Each structure stands twice: as C-alpha cells, then as structure tokens.
Tab-separated table of C-alpha atoms in Angstrom:
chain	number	residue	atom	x	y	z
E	1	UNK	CA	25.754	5.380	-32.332
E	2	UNK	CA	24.537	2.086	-31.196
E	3	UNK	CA	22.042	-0.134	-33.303
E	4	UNK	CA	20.448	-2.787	-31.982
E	5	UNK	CA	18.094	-5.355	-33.768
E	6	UNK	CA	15.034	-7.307	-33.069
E	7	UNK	CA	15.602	-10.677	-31.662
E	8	UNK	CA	12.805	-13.638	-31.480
E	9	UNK	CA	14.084	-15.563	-28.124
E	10	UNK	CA	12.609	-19.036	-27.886
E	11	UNK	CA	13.276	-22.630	-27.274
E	12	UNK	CA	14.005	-25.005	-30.377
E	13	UNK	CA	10.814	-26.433	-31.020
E	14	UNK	CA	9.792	-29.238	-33.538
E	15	UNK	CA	6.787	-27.883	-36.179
E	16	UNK	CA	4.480	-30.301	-34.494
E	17	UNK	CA	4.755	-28.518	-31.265
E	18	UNK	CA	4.027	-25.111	-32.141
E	19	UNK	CA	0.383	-23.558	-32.280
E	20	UNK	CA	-0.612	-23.024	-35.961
E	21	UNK	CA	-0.857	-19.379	-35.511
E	22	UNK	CA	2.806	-19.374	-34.784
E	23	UNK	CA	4.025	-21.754	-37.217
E	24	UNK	CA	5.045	-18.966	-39.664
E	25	UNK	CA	7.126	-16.577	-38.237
E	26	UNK	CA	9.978	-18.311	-37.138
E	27	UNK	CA	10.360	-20.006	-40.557
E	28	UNK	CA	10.089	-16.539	-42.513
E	29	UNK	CA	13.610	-14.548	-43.789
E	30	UNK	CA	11.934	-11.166	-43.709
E	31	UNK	CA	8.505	-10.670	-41.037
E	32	UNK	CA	6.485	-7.203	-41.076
E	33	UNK	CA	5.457	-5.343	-37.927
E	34	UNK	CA	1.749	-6.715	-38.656
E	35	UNK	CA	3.238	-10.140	-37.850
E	36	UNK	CA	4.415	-9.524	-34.418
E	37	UNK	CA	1.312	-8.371	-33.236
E	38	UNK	CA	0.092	-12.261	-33.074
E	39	UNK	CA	2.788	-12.908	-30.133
E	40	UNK	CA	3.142	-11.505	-26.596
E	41	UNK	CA	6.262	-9.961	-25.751
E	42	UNK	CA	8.708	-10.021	-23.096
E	43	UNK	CA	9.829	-5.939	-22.482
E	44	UNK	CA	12.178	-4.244	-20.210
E	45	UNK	CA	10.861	-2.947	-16.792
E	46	UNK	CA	10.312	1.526	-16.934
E	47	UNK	CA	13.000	3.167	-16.488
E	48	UNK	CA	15.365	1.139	-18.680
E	49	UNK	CA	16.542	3.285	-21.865
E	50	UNK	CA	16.901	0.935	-23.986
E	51	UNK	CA	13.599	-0.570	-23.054
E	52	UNK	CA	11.558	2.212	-23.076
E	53	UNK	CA	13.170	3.152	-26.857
E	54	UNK	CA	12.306	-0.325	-27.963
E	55	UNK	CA	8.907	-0.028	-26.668
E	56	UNK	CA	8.192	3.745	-28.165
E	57	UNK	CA	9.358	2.622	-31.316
E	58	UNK	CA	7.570	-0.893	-31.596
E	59	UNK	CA	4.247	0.848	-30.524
E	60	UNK	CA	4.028	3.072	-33.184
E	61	UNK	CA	4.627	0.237	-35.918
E	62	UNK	CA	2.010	-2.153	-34.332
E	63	UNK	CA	0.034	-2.788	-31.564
E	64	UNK	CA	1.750	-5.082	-28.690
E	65	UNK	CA	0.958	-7.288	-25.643
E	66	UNK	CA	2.559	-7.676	-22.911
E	67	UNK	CA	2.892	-10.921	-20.990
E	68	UNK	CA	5.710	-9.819	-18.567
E	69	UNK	CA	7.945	-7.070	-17.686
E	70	UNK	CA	11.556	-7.802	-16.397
E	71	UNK	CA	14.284	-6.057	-14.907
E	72	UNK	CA	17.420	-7.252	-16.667
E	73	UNK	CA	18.377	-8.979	-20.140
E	74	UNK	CA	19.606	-11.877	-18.898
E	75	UNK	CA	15.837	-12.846	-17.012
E	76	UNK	CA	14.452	-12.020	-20.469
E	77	UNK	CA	16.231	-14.092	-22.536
E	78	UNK	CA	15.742	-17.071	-19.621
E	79	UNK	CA	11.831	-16.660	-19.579
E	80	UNK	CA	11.964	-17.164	-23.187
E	81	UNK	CA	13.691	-19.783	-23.626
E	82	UNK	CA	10.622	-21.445	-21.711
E	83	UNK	CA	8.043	-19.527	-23.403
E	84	UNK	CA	7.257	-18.686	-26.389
E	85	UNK	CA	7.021	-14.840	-26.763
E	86	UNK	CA	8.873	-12.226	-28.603
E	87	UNK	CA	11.694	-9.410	-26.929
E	88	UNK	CA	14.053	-6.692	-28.324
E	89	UNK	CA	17.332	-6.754	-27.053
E	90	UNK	CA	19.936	-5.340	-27.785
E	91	UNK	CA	22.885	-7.359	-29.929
E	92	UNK	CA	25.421	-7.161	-27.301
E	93	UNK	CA	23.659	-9.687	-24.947
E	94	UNK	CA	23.535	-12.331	-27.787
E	95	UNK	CA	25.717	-14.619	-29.129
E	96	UNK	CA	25.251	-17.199	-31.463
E	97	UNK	CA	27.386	-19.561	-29.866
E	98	UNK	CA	26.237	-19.376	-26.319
E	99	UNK	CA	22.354	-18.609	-27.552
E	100	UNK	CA	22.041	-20.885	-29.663
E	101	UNK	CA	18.454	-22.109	-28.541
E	102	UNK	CA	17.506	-18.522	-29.696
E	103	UNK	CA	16.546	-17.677	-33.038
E	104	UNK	CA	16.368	-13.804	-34.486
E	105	UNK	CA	14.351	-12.627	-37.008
E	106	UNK	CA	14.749	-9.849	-39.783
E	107	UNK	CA	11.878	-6.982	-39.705
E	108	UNK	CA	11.364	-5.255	-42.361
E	109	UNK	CA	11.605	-1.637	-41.704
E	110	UNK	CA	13.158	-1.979	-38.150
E	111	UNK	CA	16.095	0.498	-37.774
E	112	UNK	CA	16.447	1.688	-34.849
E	113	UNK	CA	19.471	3.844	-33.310
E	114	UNK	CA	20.300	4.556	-29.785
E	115	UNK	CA	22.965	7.374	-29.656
E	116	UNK	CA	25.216	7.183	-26.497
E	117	UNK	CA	27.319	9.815	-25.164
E	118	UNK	CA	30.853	10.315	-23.562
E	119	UNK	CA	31.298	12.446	-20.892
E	120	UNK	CA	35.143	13.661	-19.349
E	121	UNK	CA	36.520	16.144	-17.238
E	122	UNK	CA	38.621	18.301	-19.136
E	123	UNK	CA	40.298	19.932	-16.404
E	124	UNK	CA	41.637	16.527	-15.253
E	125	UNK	CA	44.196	14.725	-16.809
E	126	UNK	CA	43.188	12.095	-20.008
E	127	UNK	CA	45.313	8.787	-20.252
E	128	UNK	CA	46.328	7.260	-23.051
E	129	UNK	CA	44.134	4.764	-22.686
E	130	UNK	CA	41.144	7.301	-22.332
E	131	UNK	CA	42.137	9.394	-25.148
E	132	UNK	CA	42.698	6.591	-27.207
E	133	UNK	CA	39.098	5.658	-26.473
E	134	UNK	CA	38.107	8.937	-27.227
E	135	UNK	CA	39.062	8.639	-30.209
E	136	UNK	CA	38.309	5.588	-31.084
E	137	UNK	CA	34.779	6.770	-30.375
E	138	UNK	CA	35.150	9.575	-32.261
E	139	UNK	CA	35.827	7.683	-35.626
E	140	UNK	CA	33.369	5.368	-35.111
C-alpha cells in the first residue's frame, strides 16, 4: 500500500504579502476540508492515477477549483512555487531539503491509500534480487 498526503506548495511569503483570506491556513497545525475550498488548486492532467484518486477523493470532502491542470509533478510543484494555490502530491516527489520553499499542511480526516500491485512471470526465472523484492513487498 502506498499513502500519500496532502501537500500546500507555495513560495515563502511574508504575512504582509498574503491576501487576508489566505492568511490562515498556512499558519494552522491541523486545516479541515471546508478550508481548502477558499484556494484554487493545481491537479494532475486525466488519465493520471494518482491524480484522478486525489481528485475523487477531495471532491467528495469539499467542493474545488481548478486553476490549472498539468501533466507531471515536477510542473506542479514549479507553478506553485509562483502561485499561490493548493496540490496533492504524492510524498515521494517531496523533500524537505530540496523543497524547502514548500510548506505541507495536516488535514484532518485525509487518509487516503493507493494500493499498487506486482506483477511476474512465473514461468520465467526470479533473481535474487527480484525475489528479494518480492518479498520485501510482501512484508511491507
């Protein structure tokens, strides 16, 4: 199983700067899906998994709006770092210490589980390394 968490991508910004509508959430520990509704979001072009997961399970919790769609993670994270919206991506394309104009935010309530699946021939033969990642995977 995969989990991935809700990330608020955006450039450092002094108080002063920021709309007063927006002032709030990035200061906040803990934000509800009624907060997010305030911002526009970033999302992953159709056709994307994860994207279209994200989206599904946002949209039930709140109602969204969408400034732009994009095709990769890596355009998402650079449109907002020069705008300030909301995304949901997944944990493995941040880090801390290369992101670290990027802030995340907790939601409350926001699990959300992607299962992934690994697929082998079983008629061919399994290295080590593959059955080690097998099982690896397996106790996971």
């Amino acid at each position: 199983m995969w989990t991935t968490s809700l990330n608020q991508y955006g450039r450092t910004m002094n108080s002063s700067s920021l709309p007063a509508l927006n002032i709030h959430l990035p200061r906040k520990k803990q934000v509800s899906f009624k907060d997010l509704e305030r911002y526009k979001w970033v999302l992953r072009e159709g056709g994307s998994g994860t994207g279209e997961l994200v989206t599904n399970y946002i949209t039930n919790k709140c109602t969204i709006t969408t400034e732009l769609t994009l095709s990769n993670p890596d355009a998402i994270k650079n449109y907002i770092r020069n705008n300030l919206c909301l995304t949901c991506v997944s944990n493995n394309i941040y880090s801390p210490k290369t992101d670290n104009d990027i802030a995340t935010i907790n939601v409350t309530g926001f699990k959300l589980v992607r299962p992934f699946y690994l697929l082998s021939n079983t008629d061919k033969y399994q290295t080590n390394a593959a059955q080690a990642l097998y099982q690896l995977l397996q106790d996971s």
